[in-house]
Short mmCIF file of C-alpha atoms and ligand atoms in Angstrom, two decimals:
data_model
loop_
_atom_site.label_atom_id
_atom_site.label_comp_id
_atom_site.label_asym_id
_atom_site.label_seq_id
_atom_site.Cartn_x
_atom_site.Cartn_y
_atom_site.Cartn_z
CA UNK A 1 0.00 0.00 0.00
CA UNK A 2 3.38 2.27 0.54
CA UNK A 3 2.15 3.65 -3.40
CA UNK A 4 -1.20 5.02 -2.42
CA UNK A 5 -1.48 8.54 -3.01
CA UNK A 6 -3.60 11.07 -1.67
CA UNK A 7 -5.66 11.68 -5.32
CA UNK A 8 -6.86 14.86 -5.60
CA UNK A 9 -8.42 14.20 -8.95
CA UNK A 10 -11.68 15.95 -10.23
CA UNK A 11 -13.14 12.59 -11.28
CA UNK A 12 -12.45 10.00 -11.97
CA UNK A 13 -11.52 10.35 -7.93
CA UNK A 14 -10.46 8.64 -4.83
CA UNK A 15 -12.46 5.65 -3.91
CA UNK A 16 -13.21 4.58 -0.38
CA UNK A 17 -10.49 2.10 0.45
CA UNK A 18 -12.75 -0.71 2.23
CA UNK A 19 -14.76 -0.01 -0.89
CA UNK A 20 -11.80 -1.11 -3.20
CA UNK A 21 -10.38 -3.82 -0.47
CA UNK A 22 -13.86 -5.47 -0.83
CA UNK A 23 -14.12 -5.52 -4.51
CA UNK A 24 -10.70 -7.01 -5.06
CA UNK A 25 -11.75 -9.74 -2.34
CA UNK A 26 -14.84 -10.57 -4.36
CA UNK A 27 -13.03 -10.10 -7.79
CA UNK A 28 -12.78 -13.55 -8.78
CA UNK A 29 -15.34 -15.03 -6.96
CA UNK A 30 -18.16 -12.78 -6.09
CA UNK A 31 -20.15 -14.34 -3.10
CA UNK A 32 -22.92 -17.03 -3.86
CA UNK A 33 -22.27 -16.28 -7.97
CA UNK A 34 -18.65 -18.41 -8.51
CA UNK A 35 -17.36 -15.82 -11.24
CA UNK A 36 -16.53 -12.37 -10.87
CA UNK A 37 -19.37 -9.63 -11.17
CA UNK A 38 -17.05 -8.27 -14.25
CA UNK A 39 -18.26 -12.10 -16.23
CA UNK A 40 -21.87 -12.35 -14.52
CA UNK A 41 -24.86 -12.76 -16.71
CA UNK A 42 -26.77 -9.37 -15.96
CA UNK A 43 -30.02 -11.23 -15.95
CA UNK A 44 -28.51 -13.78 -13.04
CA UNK A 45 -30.30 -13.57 -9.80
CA UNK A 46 -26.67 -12.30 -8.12
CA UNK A 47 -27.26 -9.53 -10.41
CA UNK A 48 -30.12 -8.52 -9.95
CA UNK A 49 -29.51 -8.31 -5.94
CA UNK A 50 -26.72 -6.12 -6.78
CA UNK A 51 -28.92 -3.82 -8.64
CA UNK A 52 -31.73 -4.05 -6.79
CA UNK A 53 -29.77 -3.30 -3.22
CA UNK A 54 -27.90 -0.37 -4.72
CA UNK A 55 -31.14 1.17 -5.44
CA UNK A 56 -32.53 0.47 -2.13
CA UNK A 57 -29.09 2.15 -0.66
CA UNK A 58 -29.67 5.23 -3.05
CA UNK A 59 -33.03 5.58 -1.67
CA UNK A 60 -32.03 5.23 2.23
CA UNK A 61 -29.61 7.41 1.60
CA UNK A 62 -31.08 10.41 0.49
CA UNK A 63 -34.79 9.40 1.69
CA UNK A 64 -36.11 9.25 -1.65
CA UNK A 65 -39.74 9.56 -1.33
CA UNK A 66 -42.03 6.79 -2.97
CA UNK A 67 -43.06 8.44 -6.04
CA UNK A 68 -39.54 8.89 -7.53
CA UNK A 69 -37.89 6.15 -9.64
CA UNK A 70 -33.70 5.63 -9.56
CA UNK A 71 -32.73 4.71 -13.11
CA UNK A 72 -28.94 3.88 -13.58
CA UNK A 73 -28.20 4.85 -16.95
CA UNK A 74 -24.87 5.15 -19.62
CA UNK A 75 -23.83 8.19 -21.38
CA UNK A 76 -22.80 9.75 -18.09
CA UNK A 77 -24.05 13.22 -16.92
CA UNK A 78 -22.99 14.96 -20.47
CA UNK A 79 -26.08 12.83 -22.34
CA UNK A 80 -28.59 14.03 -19.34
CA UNK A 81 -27.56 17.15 -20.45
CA UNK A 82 -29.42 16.34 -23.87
CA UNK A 83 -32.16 14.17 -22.98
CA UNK A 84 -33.88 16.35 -20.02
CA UNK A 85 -34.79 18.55 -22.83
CA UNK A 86 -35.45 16.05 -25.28
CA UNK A 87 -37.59 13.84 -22.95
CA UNK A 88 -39.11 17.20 -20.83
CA UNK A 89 -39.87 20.02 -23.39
CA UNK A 90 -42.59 19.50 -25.25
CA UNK A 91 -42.36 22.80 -27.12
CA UNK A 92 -42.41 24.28 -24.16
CA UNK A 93 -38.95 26.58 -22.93
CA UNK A 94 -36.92 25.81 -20.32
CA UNK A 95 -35.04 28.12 -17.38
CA UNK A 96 -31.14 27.65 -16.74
CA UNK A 97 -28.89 28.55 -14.33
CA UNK A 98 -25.88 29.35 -15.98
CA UNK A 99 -23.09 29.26 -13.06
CA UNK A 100 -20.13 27.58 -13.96
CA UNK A 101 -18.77 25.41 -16.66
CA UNK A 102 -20.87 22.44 -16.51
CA UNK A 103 -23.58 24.36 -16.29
CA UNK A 104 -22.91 26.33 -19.40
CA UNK A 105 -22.49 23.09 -21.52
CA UNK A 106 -25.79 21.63 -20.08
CA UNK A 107 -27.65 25.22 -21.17
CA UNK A 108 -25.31 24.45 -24.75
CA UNK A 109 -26.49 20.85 -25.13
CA UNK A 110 -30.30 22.24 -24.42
CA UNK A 111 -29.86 24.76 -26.87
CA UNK A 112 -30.28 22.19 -29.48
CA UNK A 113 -33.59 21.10 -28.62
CA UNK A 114 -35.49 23.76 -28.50
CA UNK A 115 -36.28 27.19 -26.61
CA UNK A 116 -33.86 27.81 -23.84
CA UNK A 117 -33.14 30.82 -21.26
CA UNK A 118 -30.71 31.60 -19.11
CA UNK A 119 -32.45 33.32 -16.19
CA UNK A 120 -28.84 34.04 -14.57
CA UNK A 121 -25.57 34.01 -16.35
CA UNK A 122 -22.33 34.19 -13.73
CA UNK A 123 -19.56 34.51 -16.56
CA UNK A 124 -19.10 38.60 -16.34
CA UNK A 125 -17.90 37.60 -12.91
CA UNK A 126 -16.10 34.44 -14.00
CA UNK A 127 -18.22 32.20 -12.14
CA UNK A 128 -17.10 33.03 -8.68
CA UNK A 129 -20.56 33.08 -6.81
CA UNK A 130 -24.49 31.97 -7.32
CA UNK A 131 -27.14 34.18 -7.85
CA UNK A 132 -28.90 35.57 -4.65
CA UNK A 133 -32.98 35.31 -4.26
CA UNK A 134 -34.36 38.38 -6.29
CA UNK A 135 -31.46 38.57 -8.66
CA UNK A 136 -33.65 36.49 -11.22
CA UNK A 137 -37.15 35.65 -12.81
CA UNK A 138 -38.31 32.37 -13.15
CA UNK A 139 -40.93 31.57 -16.21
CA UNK A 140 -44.03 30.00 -14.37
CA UNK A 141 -44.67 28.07 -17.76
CA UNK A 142 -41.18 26.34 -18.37
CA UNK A 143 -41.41 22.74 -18.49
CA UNK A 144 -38.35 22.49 -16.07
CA UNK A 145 -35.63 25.09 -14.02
CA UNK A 146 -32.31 23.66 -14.32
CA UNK A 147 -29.26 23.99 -12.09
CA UNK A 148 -26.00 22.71 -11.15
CA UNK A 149 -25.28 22.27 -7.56
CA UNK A 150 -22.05 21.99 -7.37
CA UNK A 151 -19.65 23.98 -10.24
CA UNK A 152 -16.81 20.92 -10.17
CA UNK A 153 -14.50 23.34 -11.76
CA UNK A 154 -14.86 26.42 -10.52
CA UNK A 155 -15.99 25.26 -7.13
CA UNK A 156 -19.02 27.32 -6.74
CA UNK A 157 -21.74 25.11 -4.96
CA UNK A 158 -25.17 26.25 -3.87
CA UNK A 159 -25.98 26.41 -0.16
CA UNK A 160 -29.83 26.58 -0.28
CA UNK A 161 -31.95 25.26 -3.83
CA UNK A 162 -33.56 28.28 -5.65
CA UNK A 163 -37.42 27.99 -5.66
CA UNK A 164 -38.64 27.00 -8.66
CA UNK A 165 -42.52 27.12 -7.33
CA UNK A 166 -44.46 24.82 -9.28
CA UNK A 167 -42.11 24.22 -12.18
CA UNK A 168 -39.81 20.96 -12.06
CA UNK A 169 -35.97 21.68 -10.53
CA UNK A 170 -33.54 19.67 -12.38
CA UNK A 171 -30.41 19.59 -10.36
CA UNK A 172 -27.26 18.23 -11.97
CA UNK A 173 -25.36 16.95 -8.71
CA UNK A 174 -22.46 14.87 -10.57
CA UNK A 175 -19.91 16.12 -8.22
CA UNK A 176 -21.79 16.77 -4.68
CA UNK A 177 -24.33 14.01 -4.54
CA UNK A 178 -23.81 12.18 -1.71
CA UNK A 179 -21.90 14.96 0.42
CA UNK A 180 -24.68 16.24 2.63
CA UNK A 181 -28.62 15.80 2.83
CA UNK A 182 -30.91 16.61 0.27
CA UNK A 183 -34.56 17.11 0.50
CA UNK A 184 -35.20 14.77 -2.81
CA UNK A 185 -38.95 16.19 -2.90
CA UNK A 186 -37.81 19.62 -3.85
CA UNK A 187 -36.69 18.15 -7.82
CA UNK A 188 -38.16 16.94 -10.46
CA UNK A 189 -35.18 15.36 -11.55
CA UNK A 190 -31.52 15.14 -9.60
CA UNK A 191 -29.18 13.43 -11.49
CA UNK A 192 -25.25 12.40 -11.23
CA UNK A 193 -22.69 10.59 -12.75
CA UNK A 194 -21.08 8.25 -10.58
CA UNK A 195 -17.13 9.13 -10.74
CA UNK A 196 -16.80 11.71 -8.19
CA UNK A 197 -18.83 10.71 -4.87
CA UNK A 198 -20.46 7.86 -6.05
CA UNK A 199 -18.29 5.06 -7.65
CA UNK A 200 -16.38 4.69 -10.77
CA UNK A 201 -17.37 6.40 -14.40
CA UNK A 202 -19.78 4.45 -16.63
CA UNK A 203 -23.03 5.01 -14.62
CA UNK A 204 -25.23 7.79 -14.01
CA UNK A 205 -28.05 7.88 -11.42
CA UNK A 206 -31.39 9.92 -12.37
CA UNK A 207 -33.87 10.60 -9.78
CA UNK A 208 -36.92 11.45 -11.42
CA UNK A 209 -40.78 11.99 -9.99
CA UNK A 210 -43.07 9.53 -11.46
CA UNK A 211 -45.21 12.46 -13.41
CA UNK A 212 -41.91 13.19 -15.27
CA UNK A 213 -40.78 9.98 -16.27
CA UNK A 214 -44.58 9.69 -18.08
CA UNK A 215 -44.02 12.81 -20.32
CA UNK A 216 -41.66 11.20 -22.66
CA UNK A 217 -42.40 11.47 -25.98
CA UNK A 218 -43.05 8.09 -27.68
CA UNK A 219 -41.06 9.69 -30.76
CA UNK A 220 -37.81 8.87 -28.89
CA UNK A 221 -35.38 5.78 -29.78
CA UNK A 222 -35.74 3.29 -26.25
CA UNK A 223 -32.11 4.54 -25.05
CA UNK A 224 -32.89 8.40 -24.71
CA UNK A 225 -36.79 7.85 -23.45
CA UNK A 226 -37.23 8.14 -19.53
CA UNK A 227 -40.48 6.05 -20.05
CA UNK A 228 -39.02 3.16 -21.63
CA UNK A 229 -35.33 2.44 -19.78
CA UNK A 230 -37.70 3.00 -16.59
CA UNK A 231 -40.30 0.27 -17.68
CA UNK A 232 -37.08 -1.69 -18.42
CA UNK A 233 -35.83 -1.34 -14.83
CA UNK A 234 -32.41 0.23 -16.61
CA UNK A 235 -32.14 -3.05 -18.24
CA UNK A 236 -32.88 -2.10 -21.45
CA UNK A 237 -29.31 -3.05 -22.42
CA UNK A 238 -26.28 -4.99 -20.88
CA UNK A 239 -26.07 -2.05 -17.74
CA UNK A 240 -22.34 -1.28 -16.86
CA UNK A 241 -23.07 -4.09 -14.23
CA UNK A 242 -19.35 -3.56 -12.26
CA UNK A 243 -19.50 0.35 -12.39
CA UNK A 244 -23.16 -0.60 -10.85
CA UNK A 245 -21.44 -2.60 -8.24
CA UNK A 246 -19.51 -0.84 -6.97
CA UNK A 247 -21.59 2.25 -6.51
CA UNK A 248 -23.53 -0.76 -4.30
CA UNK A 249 -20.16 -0.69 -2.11
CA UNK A 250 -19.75 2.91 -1.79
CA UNK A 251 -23.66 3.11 -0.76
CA UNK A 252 -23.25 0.19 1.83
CA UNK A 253 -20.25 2.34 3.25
CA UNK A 254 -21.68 5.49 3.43
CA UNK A 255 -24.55 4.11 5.10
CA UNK A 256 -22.86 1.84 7.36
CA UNK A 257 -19.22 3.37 8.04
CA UNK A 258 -19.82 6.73 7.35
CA UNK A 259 -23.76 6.67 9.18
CA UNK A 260 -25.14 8.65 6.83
CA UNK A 261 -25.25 11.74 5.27
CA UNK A 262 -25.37 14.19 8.04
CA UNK A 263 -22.07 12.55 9.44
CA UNK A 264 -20.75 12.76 5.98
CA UNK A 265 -21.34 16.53 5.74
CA UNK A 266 -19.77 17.00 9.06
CA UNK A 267 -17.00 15.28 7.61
CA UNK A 268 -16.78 17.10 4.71
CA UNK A 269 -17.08 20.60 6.38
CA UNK A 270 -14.08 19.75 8.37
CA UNK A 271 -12.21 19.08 5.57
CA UNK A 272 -12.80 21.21 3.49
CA UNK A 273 -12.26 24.64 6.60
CA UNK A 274 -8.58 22.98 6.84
CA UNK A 275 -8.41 23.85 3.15
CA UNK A 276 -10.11 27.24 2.63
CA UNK A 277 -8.61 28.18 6.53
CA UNK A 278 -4.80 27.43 4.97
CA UNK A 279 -5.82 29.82 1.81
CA UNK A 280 -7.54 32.66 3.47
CA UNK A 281 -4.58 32.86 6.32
CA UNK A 282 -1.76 32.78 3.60
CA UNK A 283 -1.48 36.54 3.46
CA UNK A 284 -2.76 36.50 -0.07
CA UNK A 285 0.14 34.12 -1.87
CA UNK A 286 -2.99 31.49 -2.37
CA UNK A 287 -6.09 32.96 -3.76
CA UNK A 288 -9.53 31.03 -3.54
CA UNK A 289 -12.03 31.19 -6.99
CA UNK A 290 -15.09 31.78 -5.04
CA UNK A 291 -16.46 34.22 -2.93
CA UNK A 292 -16.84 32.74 0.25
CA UNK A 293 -20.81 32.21 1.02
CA UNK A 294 -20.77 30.10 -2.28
CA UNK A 295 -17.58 28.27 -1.91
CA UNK A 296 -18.00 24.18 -2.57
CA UNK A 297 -16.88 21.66 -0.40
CA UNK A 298 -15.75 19.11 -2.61
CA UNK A 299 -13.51 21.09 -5.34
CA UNK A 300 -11.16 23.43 -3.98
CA UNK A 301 -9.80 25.89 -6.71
CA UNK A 302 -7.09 28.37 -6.01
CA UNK A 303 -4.16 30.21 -7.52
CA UNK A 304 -0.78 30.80 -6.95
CA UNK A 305 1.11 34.13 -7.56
CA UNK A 306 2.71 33.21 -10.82
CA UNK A 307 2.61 30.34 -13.28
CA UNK A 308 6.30 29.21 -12.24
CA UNK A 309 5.05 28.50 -8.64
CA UNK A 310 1.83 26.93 -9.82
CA UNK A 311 3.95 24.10 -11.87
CA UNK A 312 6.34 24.41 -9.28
CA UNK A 313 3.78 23.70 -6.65
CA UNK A 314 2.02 20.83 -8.80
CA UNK A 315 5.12 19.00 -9.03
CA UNK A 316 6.84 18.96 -5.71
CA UNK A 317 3.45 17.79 -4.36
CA UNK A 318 3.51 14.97 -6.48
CA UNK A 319 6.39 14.25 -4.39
CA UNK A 320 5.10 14.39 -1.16
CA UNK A 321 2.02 11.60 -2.70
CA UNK A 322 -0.36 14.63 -3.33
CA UNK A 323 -1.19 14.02 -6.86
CA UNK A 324 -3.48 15.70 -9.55
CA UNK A 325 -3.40 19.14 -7.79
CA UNK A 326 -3.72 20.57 -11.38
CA UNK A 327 -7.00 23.15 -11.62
CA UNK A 328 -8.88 22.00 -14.88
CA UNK A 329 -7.34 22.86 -18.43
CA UNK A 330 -9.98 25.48 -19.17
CA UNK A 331 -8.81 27.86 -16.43
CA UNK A 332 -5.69 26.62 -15.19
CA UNK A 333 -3.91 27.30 -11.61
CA UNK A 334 -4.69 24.15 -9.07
CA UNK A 335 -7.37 22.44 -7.62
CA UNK A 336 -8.27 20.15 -5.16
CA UNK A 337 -11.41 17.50 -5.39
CA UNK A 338 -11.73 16.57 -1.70
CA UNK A 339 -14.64 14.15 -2.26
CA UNK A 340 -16.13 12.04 0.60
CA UNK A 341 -13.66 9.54 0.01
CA UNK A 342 -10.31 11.80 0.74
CA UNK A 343 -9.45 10.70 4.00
CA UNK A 344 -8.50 13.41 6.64
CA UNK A 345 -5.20 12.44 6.62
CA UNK A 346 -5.02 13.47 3.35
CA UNK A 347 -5.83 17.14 3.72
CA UNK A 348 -3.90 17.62 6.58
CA UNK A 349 -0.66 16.57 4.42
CA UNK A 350 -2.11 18.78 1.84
CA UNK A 351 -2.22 21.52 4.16
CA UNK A 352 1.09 21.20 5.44
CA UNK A 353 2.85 20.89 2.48
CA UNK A 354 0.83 24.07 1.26
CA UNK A 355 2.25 26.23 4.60
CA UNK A 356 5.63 24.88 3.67
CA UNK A 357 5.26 25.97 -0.03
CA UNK A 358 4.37 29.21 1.01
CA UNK A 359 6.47 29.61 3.79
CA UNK A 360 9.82 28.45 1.32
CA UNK A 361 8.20 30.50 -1.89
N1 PMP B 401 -21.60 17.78 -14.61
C1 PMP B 401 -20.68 18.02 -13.68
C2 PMP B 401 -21.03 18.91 -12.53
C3 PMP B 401 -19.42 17.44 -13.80
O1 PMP B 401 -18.48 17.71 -12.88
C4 PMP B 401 -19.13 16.60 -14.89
C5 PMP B 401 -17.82 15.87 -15.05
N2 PMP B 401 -16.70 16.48 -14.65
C6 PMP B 401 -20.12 16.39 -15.85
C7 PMP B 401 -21.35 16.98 -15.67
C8 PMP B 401 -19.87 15.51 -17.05
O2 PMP B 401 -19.90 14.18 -16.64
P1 PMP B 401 -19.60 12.97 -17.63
O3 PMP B 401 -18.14 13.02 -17.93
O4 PMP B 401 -20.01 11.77 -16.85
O5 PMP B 401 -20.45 13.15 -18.85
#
């Protein structure tokens, strides 16, 4: 284990290391099935337990409420992107949130479908904070309000859920499901991919309310229509049946090592203070992206006085076992992904190698 790094990666990201420990106990011979959940039949009864439990695990977790179906779908989060409005419009528009770069895409990929606003747009301040209530006007008639919770790049995250009133909230949570309670009954639709909080990349979890899932337009091949891959309990195709599984391991250990989601946000809060505490007391030589109400805790962007010290800082860190500290290619300067899986131990290296950085720089 003396290789293990502390992975600071945006996502694909750190996995919980029973989670990984149990899956390469079970690799060759998963319990009860005598082959390895990577060569099981996805119709086998073993299967289907797997499935079946990590839904039941999704729904403890977050207290779905009854009237909500879990599909676990392909594509990842980028093809939600296209079929919310292909499966919600209905000629109708649609209200975005446009705070951050995922968000931006998502309100890109709608574009195509048909009428889209953007009823806030956060790039003449580069995406550094949310809207507040009263800085926007939601359409009463849209089919849907969309939003990003978390901005996994610019680490923008919302605190409280706007109030969409009557209209359906669609809540893109790829890289913040999972960190803290949600009250599921306030969406129409939440949806993430699994590679950041949830398990490894190849499945995507949509949340939808029943009502929703029954507007699809018969028009639309089986793969892209809510309707049908619900009716075929997301079996309408071979299902990535070992990302699947192990998003049924990271559910069994949030629920039963973490306890839950409130001890996971406490968690998380802690973590991520140690981080933005190190920044805001460096007498300026980091600099955070957001302003603080609005600042995420699961991606931590910040910047370093010059480009020098940034690559500088990247690759001594790499050094010390603190690996993919590099902010994303589109804006550049570092970042750290501090998902529920980054132990403790892990930020407080990062930490003190950042007051040493500073301290020698
Ligand atoms: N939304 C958010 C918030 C993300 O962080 C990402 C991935 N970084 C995506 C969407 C796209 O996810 P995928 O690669 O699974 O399509």
């Amino acid at each position: 284990m003396q290789d293990r790094v502390y992975n600071f990666a945006a996502g694909p990201a750190v996995l919980p290391l029973p989670v990984l420990k149990q899956a390469q106990t079970e690799l060759l011979s998963y319990p009860g099935a005598g082959c390895s959940v990577l060569e099981m039949s996805h119709r086998s009864k073993s299967f289907e337990e797997i499935i079946a439990n990590a839904e039941t695990n999704v729904r403890k977790l977050l207290n779905v409420p009854d009237n909500y179906r879990i599909l676990f779908l392909q594509g990842g989060a980028l093809l939600q992107f296209a079929m919310i409005p292909m499966n919600l419009l209905n000629g109708k528009t649609a209200d975005y949130f446009v705070t951050g770069t995922w968000s931006k895409t998502a309100f890109g990929e709608a574009k195509t479908q048909g009428k889209i606003s953007a009823v806030w747009d956060g790039s003449d301040s580069k995406f550094t904070r949310n809207p507040k209530n009263g800085e926007y006007k939601l359409d009463s008639e849209a089919a849907y309000c969309y939003m990003t919770s978390n901005e996994t790049i610019q680490g923008v995250q919302w605190q409280s859920y706007p109030d969409a009133g009557n209209v359906p909230l669609v809540c893109d949570a790829s890289s913040d499901v999972f960190c803290r309670p949600v009250d599921i009954s306030k969406f129409g639709i939440y949806f993430a991919c699994a590679q950041k909080n949830a398990g490894p990349s190849g499945v995507t979890m949509v949340i939808i309310r029943d009502d929703l899932v029954a507007r699809s337009p018969a028009t639309l091949p089986k793969m892209l229509n809510y309707k049908v891959l619900d009716e075929g309990k997301s079996m309408v195709n071979t299902p990535p049946c070992f990302a699947v599984y192990i998003l049924k391991l990271v559910t069994d250990w949030l629920l039963h090592h973490v306890g839950g989601l409130q001890k996971m946000y406490e968690k998380n809060v802690e973590k991520a203070k140690i981080l933005y505490d190190t920044i805001d007391h460096s007498n300026g030589f980091y600099k955070g992206h957001a302003v603080k109400e609005d600042r995420s805790i699961m991606n931590v962007p910040f910047v370093l006085p010059s480009e020098e010290l940034t690559k500088k800082f990247v690759d001594e860190a790499k050094s010390h076992h603190l690996t993919q500290l590099s902010g994303h290619r589109s804006v550049g300067g570092c970042r750290a992904s501090i998902y529920n899986a980054m132990p403790l131990e892990g930020i407080e290296a990062l930490r003190d190698f950042m007051l040493e950085f500073a301290r020698k720089n």
